[in-house]
PDB file of C-alpha atoms in Angstrom:
ATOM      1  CA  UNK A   1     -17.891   3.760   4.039  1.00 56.00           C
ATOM      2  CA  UNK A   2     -15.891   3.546   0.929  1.00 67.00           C
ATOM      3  CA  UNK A   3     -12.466   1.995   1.056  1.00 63.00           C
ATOM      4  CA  UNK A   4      -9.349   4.235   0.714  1.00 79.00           C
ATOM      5  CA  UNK A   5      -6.867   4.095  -2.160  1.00 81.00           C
ATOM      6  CA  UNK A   6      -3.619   2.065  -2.103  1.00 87.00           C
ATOM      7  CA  UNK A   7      -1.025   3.549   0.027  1.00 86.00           C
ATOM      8  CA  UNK A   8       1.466   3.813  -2.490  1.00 88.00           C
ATOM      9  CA  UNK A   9       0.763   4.081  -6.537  1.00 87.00           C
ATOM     10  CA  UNK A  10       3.464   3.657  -9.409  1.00 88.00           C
ATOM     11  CA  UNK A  11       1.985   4.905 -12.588  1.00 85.00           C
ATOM     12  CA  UNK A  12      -0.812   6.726 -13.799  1.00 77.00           C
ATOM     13  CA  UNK A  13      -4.524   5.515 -11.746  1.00 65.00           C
ATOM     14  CA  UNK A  14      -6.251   8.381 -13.025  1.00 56.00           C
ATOM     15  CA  UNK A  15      -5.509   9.127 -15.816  1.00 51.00           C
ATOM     16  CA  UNK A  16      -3.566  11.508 -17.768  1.00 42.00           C
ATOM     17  CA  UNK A  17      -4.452  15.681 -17.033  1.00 43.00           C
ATOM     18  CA  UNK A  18      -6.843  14.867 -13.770  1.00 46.00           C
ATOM     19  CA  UNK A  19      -6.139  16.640 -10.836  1.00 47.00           C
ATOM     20  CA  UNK A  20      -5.264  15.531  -7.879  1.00 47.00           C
ATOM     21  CA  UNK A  21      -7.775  14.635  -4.737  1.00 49.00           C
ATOM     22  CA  UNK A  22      -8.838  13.660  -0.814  1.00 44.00           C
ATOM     23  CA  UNK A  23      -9.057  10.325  -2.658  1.00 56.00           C
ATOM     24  CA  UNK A  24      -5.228  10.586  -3.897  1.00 58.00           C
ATOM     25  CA  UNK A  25      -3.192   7.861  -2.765  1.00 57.00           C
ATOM     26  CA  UNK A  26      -0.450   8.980  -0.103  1.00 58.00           C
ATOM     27  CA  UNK A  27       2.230   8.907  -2.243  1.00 59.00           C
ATOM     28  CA  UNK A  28       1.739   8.655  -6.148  1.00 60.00           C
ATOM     29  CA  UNK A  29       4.567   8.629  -8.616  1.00 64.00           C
ATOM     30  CA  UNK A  30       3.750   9.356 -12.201  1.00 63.00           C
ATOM     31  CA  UNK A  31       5.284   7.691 -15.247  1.00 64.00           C
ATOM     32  CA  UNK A  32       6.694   4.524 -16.716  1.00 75.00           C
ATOM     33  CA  UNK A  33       8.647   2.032 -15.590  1.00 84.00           C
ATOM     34  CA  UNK A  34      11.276   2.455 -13.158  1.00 89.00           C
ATOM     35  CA  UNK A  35      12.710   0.769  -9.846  1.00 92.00           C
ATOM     36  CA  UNK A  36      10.942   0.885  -6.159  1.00 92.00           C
ATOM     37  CA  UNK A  37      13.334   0.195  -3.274  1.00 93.00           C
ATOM     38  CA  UNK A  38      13.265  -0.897   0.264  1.00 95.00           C
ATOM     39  CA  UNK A  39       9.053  -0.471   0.423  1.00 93.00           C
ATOM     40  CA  UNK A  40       7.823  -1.044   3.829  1.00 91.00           C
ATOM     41  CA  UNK A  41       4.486  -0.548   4.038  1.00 88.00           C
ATOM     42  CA  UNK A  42       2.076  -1.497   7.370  1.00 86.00           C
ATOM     43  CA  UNK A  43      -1.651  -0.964   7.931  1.00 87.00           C
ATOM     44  CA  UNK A  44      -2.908  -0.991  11.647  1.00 86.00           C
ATOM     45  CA  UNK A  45      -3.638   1.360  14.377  1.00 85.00           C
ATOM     46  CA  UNK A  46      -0.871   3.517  15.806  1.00 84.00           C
ATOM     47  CA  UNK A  47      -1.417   5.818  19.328  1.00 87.00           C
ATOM     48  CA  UNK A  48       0.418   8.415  17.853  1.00 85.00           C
ATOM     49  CA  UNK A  49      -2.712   8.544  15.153  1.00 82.00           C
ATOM     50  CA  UNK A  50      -5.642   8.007  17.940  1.00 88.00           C
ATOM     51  CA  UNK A  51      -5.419   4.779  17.550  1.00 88.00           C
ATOM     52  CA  UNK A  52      -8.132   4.921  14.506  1.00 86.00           C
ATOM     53  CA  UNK A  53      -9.334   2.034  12.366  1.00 85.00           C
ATOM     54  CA  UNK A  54      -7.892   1.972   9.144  1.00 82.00           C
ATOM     55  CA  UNK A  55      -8.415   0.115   5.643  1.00 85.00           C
ATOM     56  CA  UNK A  56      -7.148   0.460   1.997  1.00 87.00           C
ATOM     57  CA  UNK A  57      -8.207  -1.103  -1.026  1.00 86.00           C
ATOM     58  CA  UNK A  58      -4.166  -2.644  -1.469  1.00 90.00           C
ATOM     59  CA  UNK A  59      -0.967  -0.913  -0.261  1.00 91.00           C
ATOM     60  CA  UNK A  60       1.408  -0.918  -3.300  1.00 92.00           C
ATOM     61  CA  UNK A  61       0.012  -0.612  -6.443  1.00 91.00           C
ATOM     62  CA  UNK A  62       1.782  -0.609 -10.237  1.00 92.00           C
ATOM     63  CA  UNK A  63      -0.119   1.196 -13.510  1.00 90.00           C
ATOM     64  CA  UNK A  64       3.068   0.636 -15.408  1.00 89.00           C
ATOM     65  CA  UNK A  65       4.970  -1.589 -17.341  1.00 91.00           C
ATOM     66  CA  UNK A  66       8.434  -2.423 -16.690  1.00 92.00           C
ATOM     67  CA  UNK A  67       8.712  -2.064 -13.312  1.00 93.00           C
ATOM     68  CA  UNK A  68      11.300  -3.633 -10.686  1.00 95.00           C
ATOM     69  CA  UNK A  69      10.386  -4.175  -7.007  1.00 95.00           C
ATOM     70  CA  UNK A  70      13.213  -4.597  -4.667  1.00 96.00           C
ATOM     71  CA  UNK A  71      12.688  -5.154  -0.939  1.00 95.00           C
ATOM     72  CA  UNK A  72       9.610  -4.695  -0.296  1.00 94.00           C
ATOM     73  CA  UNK A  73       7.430  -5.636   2.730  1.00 93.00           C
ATOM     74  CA  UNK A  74       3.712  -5.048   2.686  1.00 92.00           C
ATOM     75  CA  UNK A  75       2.101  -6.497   6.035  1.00 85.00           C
ATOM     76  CA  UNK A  76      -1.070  -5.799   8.231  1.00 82.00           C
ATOM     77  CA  UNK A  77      -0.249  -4.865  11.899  1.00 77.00           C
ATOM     78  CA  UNK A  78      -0.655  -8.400  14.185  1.00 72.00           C
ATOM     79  CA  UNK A  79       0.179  -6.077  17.078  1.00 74.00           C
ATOM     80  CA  UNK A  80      -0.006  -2.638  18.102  1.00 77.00           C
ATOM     81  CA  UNK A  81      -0.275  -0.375  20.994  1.00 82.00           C
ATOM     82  CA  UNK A  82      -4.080   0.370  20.577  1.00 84.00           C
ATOM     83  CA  UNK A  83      -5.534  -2.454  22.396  1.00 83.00           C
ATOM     84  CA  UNK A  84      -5.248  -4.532  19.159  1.00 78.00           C
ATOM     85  CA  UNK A  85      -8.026  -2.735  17.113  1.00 80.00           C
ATOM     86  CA  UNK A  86      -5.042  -3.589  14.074  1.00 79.00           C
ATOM     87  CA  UNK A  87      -7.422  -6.858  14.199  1.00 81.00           C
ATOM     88  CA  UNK A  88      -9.829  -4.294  12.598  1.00 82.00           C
ATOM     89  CA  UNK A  89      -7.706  -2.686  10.291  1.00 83.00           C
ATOM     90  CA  UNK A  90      -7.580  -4.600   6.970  1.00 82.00           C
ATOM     91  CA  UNK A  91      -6.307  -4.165   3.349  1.00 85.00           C
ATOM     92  CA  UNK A  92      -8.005  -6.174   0.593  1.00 86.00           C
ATOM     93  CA  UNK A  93      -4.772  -6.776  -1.421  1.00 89.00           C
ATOM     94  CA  UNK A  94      -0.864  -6.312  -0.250  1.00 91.00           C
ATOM     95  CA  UNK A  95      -0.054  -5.827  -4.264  1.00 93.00           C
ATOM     96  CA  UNK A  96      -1.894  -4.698  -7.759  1.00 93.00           C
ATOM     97  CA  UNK A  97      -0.130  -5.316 -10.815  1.00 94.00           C
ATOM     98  CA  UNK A  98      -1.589  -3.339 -13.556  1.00 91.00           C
ATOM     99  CA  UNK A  99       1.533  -3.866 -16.294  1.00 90.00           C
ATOM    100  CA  UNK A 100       3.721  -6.249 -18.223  1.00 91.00           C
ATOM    101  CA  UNK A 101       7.000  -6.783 -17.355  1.00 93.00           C
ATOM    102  CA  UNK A 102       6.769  -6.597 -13.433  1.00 94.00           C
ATOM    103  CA  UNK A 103       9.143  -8.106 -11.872  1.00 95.00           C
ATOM    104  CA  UNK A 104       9.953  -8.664  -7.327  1.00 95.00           C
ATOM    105  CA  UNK A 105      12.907  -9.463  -5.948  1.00 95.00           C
ATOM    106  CA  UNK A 106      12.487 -10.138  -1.880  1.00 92.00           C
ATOM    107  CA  UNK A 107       9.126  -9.207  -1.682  1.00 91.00           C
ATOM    108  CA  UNK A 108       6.667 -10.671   1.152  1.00 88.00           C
ATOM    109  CA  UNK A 109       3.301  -9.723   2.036  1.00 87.00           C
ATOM    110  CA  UNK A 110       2.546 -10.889   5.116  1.00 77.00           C
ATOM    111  CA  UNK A 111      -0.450 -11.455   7.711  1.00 65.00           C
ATOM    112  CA  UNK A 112      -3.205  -9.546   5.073  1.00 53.00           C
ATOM    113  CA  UNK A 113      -6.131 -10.611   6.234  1.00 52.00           C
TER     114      UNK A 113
END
């Protein structure tokens, strides 16, 4: 099966004028640069989602230049309340950078498989 798109995009992925799609991230912001605050991002299995297995190609990723991360905390689920089928649920990156001038401050990406 193919691999869902990052969780959250920053810029353009699909270019300029194509409409939007199932494959659409879950939240996409258009444009330049700009600042992204307090990002907490988690993939695993949650009950109150049937406790599915879930992947995505990366959670956060940035098409832009001049862009400022602040707080952010990408991580993959090391417990859940699913009978730990997060062990199955897997991102292949935390972070993209597709840009120039990208900068973190208190960033961590933690237990991506």
């Amino acid at each position: 099966a193919a691999v869902p798109p990052p969780l959250l995009v920053w810029g353009d992925r699909l270019g300029a004028g194509e409409d939007a799609s199932s494959e659409d991230p879950t939240m996409w912001a258009l444009g330049g640069g700009g600042v992204l605050s307090d990002i907490f991002a988690r993939v695993g299995s949650f009950s109150y989602r049937g406790c599915r297995t879930v992947s995505v190609e990366s959670m956060l990723e940035i098409n832009a230049d001049g862009v400022v991360i602040d707080n952010a905390w990408l991580w993959h689920a090391d417990h859940d309340d699913c009978d730990l089928k997060s062990d199955n649920c897997h991102s292949k990156h935390a972070l993209v950078v597709n840009g120039k001038r990208v900068v973190a401050y208190g960033f961590l990406a933690g237990d991506n498989p």
